mmCIF file of N, CA and C in Angstrom:
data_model
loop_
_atom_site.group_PDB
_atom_site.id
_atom_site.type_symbol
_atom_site.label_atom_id
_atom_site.label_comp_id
_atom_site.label_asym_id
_atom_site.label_seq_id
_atom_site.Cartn_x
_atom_site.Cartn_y
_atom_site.Cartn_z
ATOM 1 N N UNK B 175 22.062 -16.645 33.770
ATOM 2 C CA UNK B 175 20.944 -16.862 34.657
ATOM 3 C C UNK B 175 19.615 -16.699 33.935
ATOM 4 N N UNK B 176 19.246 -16.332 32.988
ATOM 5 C CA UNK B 176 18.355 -15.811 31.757
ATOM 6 C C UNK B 176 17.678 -16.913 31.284
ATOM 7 N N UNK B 177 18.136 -18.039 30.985
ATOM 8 C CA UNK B 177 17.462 -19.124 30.660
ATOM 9 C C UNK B 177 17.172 -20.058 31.915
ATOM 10 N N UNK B 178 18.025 -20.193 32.680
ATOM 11 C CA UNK B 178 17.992 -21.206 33.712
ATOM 12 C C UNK B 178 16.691 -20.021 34.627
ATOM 13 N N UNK B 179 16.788 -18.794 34.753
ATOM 14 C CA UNK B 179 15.076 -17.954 35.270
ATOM 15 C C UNK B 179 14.157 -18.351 35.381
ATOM 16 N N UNK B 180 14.339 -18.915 33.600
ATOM 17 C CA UNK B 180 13.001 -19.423 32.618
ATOM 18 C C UNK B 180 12.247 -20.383 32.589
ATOM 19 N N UNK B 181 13.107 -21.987 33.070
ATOM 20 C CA UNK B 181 12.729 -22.929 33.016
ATOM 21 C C UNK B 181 11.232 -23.204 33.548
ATOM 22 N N UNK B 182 10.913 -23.868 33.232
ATOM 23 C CA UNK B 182 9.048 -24.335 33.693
ATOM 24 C C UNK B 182 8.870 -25.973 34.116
ATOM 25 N N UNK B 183 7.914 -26.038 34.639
ATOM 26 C CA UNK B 183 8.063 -27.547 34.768
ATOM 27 C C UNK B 183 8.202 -28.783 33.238
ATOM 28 N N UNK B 184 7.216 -28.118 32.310
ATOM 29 C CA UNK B 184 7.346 -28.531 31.095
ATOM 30 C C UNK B 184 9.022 -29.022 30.798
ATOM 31 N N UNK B 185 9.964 -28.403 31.126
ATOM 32 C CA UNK B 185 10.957 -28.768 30.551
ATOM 33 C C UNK B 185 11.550 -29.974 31.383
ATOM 34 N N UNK B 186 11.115 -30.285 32.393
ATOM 35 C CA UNK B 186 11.425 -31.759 33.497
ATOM 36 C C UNK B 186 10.775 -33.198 32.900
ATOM 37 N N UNK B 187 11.800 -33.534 32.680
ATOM 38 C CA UNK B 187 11.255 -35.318 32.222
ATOM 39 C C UNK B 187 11.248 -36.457 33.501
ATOM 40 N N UNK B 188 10.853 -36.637 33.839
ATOM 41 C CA UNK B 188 11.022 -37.411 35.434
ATOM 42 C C UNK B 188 9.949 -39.083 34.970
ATOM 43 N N UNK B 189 11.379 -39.777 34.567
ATOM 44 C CA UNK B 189 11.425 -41.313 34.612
ATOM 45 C C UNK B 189 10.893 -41.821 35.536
ATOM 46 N N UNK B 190 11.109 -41.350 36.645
ATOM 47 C CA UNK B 190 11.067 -42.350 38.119
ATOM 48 C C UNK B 190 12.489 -42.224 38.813
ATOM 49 N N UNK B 191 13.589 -43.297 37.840
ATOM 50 C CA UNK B 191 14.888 -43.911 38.087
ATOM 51 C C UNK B 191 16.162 -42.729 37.465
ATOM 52 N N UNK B 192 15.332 -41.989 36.354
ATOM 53 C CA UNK B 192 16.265 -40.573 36.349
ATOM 54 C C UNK B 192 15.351 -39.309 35.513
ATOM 55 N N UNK B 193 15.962 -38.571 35.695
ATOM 56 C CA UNK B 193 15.525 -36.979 35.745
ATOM 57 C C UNK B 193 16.561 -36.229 34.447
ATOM 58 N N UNK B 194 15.528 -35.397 33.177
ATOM 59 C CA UNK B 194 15.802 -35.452 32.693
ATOM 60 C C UNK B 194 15.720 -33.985 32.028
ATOM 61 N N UNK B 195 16.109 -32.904 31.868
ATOM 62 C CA UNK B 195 15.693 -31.523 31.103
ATOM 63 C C UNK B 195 15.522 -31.282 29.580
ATOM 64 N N UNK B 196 14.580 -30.472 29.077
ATOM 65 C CA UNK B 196 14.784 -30.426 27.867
ATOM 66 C C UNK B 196 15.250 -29.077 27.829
ATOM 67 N N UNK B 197 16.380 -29.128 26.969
ATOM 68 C CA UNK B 197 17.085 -28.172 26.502
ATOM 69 C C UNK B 197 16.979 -27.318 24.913
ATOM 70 N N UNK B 198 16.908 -28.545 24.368
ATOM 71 C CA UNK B 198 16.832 -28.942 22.851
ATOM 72 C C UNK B 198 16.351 -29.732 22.645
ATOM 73 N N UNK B 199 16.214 -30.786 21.743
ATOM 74 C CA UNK B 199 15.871 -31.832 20.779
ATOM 75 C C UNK B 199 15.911 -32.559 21.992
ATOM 76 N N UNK B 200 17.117 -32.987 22.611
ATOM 77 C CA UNK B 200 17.342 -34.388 23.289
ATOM 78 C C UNK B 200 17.355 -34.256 24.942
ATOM 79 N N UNK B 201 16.598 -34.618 25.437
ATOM 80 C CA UNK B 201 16.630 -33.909 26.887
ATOM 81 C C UNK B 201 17.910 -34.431 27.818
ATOM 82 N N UNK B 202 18.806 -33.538 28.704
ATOM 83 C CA UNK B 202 19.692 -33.700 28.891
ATOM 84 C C UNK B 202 19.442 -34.253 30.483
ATOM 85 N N UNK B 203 20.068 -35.290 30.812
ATOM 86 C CA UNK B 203 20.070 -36.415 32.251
ATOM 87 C C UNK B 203 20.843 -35.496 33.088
ATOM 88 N N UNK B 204 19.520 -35.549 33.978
ATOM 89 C CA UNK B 204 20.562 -34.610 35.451
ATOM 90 C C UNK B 204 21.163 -36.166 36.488
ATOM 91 N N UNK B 205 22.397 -35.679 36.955
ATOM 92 C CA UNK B 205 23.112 -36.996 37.545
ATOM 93 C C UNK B 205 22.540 -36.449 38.847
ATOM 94 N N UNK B 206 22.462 -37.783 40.198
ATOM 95 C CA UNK B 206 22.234 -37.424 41.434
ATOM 96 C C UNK B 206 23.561 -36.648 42.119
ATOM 97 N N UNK B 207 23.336 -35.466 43.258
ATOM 98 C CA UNK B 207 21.912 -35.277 43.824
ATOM 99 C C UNK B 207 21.449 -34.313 43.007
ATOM 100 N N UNK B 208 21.498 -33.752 41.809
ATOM 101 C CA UNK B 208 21.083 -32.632 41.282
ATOM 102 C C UNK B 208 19.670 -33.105 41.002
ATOM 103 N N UNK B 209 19.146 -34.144 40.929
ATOM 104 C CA UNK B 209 17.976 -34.789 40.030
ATOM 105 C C UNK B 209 17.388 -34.555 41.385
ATOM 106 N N UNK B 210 17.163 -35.217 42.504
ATOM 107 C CA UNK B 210 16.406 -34.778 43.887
ATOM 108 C C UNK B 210 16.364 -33.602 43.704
ATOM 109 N N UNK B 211 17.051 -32.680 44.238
ATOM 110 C CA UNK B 211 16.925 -31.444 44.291
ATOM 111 C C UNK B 211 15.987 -30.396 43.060
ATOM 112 N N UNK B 212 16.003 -31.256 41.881
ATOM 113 C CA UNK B 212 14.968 -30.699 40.883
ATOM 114 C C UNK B 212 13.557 -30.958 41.076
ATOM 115 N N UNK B 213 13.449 -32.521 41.436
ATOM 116 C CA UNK B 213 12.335 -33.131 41.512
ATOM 117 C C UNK B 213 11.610 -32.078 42.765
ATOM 118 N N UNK B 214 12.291 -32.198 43.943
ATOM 119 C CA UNK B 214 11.695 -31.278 45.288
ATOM 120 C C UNK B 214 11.363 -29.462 45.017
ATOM 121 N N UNK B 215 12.038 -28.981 43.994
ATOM 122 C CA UNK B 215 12.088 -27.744 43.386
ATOM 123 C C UNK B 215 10.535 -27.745 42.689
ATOM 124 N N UNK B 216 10.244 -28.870 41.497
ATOM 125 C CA UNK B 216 8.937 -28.811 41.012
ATOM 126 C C UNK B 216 7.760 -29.103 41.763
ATOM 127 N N UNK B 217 7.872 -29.936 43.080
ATOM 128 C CA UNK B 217 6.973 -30.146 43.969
ATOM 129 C C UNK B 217 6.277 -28.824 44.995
ATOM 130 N N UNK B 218 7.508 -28.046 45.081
ATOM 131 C CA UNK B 218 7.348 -27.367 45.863
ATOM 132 C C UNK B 218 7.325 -25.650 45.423
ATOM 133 N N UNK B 219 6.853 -25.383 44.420
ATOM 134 C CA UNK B 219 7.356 -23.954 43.689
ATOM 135 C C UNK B 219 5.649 -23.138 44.186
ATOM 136 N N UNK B 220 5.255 -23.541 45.157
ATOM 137 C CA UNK B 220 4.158 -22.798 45.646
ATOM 138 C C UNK B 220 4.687 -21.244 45.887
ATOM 139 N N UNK B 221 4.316 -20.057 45.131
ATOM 140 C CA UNK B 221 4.471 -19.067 45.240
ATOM 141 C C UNK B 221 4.137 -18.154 46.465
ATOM 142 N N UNK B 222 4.158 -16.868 46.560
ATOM 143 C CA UNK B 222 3.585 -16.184 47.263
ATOM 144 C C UNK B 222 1.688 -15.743 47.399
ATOM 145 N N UNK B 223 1.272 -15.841 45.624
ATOM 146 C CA UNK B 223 0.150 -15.442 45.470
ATOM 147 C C UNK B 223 -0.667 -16.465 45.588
ATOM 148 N N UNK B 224 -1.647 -16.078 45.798
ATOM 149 C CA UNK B 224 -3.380 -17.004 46.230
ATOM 150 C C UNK B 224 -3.337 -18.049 44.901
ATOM 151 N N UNK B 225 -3.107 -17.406 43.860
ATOM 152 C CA UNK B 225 -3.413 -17.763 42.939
ATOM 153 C C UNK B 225 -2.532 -17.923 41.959
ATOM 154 N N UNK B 226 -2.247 -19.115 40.815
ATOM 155 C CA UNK B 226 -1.580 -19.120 39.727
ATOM 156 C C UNK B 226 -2.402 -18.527 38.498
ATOM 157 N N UNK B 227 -2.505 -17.546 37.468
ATOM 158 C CA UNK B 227 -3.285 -18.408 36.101
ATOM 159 C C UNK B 227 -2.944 -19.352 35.636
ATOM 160 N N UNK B 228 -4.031 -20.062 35.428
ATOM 161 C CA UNK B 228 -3.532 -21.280 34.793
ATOM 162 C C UNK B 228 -3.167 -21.150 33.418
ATOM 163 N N UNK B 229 -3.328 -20.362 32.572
ATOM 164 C CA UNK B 229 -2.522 -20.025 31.161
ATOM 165 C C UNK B 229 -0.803 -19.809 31.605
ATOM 166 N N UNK B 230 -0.292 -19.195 32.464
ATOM 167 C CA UNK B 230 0.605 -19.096 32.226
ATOM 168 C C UNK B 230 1.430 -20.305 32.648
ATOM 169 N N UNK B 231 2.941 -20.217 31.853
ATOM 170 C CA UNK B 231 3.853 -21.292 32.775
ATOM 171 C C UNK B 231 4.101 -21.710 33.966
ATOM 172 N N UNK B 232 4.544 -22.921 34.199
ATOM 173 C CA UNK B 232 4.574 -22.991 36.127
ATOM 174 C C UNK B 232 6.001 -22.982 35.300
ATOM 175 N N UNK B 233 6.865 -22.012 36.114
ATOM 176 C CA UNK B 233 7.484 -21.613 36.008
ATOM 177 C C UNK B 233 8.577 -22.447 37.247
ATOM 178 N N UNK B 234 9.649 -23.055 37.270
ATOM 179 C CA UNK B 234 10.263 -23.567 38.322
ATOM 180 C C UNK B 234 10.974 -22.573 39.395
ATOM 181 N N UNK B 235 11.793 -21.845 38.877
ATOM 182 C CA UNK B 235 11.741 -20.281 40.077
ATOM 183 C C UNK B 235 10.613 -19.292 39.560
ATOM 184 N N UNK B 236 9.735 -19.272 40.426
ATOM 185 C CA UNK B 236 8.805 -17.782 40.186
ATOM 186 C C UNK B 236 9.105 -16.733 40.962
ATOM 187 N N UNK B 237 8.612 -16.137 40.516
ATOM 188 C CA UNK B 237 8.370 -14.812 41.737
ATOM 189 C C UNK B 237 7.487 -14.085 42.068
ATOM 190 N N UNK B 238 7.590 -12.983 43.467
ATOM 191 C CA UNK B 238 6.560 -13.394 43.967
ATOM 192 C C UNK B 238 5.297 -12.469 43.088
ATOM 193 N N UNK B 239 5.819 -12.252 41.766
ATOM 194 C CA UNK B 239 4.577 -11.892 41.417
ATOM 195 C C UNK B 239 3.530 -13.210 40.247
ATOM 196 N N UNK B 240 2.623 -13.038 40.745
ATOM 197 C CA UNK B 240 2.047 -14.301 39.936
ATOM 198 C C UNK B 240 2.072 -14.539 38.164
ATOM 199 N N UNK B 241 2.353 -15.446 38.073
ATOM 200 C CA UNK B 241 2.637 -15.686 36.619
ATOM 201 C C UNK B 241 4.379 -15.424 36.046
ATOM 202 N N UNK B 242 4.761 -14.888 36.684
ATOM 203 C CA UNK B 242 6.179 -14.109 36.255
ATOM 204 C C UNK B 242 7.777 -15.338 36.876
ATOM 205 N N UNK B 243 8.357 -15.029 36.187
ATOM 206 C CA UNK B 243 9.570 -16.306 36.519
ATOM 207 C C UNK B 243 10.286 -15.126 37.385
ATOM 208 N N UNK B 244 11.491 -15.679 38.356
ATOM 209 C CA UNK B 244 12.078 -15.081 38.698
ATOM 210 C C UNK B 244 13.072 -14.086 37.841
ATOM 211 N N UNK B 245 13.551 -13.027 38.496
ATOM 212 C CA UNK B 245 14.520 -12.178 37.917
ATOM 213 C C UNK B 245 15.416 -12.982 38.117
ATOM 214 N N UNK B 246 16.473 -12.744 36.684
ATOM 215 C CA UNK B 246 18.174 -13.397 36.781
ATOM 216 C C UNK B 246 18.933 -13.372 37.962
ATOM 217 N N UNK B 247 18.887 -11.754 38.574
ATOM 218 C CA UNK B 247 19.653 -10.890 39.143
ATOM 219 C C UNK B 247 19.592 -11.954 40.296
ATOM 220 N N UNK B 248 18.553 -11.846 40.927
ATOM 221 C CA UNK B 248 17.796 -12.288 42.368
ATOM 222 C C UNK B 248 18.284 -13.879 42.284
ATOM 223 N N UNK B 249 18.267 -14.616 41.288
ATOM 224 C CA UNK B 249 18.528 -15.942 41.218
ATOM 225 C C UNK B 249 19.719 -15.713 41.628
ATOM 226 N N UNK B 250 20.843 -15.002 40.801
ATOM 227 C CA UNK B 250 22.084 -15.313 41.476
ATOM 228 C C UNK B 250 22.263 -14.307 42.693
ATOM 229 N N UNK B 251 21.926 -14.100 43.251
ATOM 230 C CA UNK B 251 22.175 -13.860 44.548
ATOM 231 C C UNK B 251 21.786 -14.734 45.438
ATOM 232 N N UNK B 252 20.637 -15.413 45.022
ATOM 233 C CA UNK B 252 20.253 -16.525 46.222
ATOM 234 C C UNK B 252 20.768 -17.831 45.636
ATOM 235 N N UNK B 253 21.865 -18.375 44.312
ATOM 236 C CA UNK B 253 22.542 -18.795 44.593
ATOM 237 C C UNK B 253 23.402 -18.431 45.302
ATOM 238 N N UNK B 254 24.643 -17.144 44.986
ATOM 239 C CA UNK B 254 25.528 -16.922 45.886
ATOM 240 C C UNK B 254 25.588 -17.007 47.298
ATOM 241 N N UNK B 255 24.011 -16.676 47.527
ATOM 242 C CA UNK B 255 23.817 -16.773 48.978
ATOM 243 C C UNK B 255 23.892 -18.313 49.537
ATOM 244 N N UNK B 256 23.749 -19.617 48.705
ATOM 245 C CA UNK B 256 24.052 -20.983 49.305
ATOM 246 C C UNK B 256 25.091 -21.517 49.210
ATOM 247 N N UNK B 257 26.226 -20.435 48.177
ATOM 248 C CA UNK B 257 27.718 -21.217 48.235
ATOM 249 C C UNK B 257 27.720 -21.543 46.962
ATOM 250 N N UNK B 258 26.672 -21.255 45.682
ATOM 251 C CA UNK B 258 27.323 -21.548 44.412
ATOM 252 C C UNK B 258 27.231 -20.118 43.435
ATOM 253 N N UNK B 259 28.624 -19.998 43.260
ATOM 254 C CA UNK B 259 28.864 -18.930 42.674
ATOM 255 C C UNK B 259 28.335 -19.022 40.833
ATOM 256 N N UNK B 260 27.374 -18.536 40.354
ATOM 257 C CA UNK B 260 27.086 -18.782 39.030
ATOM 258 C C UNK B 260 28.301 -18.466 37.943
ATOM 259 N N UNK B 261 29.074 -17.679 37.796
ATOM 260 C CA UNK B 261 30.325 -17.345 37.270
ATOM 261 C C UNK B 261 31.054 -18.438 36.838
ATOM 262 N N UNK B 262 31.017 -18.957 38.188
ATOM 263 C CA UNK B 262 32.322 -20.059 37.926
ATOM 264 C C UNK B 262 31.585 -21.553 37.488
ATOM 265 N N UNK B 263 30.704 -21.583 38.069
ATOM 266 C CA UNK B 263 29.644 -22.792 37.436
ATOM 267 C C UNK B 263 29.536 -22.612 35.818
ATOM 268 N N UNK B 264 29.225 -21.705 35.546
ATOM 269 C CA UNK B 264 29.344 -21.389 33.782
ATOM 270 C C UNK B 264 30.226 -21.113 32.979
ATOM 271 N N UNK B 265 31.338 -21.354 33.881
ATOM 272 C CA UNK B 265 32.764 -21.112 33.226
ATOM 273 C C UNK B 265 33.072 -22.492 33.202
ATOM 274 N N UNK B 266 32.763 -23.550 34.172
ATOM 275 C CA UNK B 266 32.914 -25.000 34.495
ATOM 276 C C UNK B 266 32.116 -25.451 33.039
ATOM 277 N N UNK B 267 30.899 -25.439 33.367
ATOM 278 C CA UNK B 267 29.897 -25.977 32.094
ATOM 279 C C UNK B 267 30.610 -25.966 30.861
ATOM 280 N N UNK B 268 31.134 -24.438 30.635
ATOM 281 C CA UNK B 268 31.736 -23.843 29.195
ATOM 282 C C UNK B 268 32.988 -24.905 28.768
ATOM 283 N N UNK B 269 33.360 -25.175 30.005
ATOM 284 C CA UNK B 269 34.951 -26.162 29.744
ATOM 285 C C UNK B 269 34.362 -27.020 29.616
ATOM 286 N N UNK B 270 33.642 -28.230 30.274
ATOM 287 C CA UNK B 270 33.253 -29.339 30.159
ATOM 288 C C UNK B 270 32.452 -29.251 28.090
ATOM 289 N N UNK B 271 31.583 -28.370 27.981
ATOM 290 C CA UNK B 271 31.404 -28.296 26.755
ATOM 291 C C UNK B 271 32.254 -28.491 25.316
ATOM 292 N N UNK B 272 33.249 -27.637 26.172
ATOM 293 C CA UNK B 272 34.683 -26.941 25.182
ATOM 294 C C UNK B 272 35.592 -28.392 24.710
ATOM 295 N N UNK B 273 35.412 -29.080 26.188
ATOM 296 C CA UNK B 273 36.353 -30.719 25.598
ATOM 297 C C UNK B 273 35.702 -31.611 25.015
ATOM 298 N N UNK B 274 34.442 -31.621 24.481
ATOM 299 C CA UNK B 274 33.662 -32.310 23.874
ATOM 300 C C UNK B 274 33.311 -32.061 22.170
ATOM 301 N N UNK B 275 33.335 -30.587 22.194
ATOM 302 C CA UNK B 275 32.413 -30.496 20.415
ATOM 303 C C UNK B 275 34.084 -29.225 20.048
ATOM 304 N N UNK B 276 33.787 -29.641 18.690
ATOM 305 C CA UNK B 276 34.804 -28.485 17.981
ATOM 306 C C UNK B 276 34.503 -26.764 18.577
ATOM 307 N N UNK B 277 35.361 -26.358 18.114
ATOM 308 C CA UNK B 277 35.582 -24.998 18.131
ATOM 309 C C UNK B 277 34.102 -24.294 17.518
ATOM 310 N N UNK B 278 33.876 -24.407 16.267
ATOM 311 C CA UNK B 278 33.029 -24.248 15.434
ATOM 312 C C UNK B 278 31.739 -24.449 15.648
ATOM 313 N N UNK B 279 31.321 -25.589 16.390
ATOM 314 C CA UNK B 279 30.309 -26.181 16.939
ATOM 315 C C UNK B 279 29.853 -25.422 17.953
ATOM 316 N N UNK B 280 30.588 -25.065 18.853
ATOM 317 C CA UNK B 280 30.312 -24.218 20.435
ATOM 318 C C UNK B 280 29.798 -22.880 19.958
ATOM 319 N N UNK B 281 30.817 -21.880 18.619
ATOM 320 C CA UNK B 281 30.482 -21.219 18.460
ATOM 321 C C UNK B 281 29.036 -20.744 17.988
ATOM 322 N N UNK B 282 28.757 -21.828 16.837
ATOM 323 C CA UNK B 282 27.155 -21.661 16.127
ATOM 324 C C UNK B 282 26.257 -21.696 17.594
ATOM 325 N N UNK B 283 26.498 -22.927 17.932
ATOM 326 C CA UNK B 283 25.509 -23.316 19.658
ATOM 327 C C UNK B 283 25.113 -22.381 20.283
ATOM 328 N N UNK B 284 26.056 -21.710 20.681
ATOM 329 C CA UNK B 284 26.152 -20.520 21.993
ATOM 330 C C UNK B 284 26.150 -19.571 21.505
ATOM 331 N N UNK B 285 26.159 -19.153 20.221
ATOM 332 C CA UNK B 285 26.217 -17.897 19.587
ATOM 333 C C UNK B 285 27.596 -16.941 20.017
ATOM 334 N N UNK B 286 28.629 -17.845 20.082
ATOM 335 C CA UNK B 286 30.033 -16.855 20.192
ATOM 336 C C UNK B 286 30.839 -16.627 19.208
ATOM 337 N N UNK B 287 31.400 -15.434 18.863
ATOM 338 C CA UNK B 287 32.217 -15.861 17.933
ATOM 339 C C UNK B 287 33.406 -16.762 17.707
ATOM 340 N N UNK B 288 33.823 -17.252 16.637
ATOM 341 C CA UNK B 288 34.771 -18.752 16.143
ATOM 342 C C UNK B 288 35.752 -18.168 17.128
ATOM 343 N N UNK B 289 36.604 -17.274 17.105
ATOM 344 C CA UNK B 289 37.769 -17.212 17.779
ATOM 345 C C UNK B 289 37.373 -17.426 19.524
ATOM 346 N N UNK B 290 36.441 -16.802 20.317
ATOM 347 C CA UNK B 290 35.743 -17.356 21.379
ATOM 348 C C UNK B 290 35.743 -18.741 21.500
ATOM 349 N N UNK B 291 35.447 -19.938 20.482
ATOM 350 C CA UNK B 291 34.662 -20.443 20.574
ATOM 351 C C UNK B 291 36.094 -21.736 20.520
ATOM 352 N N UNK B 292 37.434 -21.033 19.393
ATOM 353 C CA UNK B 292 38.787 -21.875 19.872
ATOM 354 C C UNK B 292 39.463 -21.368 20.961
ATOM 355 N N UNK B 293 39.268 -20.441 21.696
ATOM 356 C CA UNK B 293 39.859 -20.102 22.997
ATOM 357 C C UNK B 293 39.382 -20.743 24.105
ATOM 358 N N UNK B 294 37.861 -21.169 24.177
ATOM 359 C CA UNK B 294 37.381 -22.198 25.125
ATOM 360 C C UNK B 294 37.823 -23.788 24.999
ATOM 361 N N UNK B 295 38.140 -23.945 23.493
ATOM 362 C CA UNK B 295 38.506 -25.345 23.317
ATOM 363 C C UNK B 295 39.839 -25.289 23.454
ATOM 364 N N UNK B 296 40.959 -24.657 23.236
ATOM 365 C CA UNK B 296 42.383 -24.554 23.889
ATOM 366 C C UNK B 296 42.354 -24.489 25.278
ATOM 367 N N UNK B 297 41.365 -23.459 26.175
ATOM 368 C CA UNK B 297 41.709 -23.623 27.298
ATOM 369 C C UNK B 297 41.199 -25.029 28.463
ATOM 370 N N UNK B 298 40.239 -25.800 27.411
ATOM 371 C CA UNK B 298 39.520 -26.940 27.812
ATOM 372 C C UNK B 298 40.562 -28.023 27.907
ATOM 373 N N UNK B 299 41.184 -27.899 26.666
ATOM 374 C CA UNK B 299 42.722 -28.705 26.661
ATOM 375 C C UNK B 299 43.566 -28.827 27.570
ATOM 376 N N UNK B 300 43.485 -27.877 27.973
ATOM 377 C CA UNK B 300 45.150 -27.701 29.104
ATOM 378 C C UNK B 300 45.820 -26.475 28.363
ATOM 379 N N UNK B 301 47.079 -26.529 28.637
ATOM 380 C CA UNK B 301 48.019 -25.860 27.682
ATOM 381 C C UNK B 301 49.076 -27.090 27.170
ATOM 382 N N UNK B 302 49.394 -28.179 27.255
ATOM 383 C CA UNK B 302 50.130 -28.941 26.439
ATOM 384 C C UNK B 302 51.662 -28.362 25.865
ATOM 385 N N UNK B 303 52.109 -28.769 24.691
ATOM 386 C CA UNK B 303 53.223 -28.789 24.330
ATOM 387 C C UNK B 303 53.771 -27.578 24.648
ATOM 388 N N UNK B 304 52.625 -26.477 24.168
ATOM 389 C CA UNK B 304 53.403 -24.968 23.693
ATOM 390 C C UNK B 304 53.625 -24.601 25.414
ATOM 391 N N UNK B 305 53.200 -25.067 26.234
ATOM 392 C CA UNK B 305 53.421 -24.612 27.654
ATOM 393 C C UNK B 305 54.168 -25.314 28.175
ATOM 394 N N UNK B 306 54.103 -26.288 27.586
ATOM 395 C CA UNK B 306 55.703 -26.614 28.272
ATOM 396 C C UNK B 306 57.271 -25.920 27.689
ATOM 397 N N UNK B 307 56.919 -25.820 26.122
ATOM 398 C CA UNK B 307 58.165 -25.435 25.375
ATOM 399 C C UNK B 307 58.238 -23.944 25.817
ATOM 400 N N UNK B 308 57.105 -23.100 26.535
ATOM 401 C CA UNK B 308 57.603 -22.078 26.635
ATOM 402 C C UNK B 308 58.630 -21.905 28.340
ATOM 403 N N UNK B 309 57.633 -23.090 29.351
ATOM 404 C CA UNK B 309 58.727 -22.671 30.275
ATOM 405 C C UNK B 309 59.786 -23.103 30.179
ATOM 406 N N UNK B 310 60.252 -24.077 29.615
ATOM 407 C CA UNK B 310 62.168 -24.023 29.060
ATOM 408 C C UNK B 310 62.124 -23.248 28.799
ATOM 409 N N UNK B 311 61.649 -22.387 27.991
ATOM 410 C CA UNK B 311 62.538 -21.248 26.830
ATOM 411 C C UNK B 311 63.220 -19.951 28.128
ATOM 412 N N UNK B 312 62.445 -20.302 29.140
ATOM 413 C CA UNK B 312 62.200 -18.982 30.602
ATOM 414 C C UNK B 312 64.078 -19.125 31.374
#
């Protein structure tokens, strides 16, 4: 929840026809309805206070103290509170990641260690042969 806190409007690329985050280098395409729901998020991040500074970030969750992004904590609770559990959403992400780039790759990325980093890409797999050869063996 630590980075996703953080985000600011700066990091929203908004085409028109699609919606886009920067993450890194290459800004990553939010698919619909997630792209509405961002776009209405940056429109609407009017805080509690009178006032923004304008030095600081517009921050896409703030809170209600001015200038300040929301706490992690509080984010996931008021996800949990709409029905999306952050846990399992980042365990989803982690797999969808895991079937795409090597072992090695995830690890440098995410900063996990290598053995972490082939346990997400085995479990991204399935279990395959060795799970099948083990329930015969049962």
């Amino acid at each position: 929840m630590g980075c996703i806190s953080r985000l600011t409007t700066e990091h929203i690329v908004d085409r028109g026809d699609t919606l886009a985050l920067k993450l890194g280098r290459v800004p990553v395409e939010i698919p619909a309805p997630l792209d509405d729901l961002i776009r209405q998020l940056a429109e609407r991040r009017n805080g509690r206070a009178a006032t923004i500074p304008i030095e600081e970030p517009k921050w896409l969750f703030h809170s209600t103290y001015p200038g300040q992004p929301i706490d992690p904590h509080t984010l996931g609770r008021r996800l949990k509170a709409i029905g999306v559990p952050p846990q399992l959403a980042r365990h989803a992400s982690l797999m969808d990641v895991a079937s795409e780039l090597l072992a090695v790759v995830i690890s440098r990325l995410l900063g996990f260690h290598r053995s972490t980093g082939d346990n997400r890409t085995r479990e991204s797999q399935g279990y395959g042969a060795e799970y099948a050869a083990d329930i015969i063996r049962r």
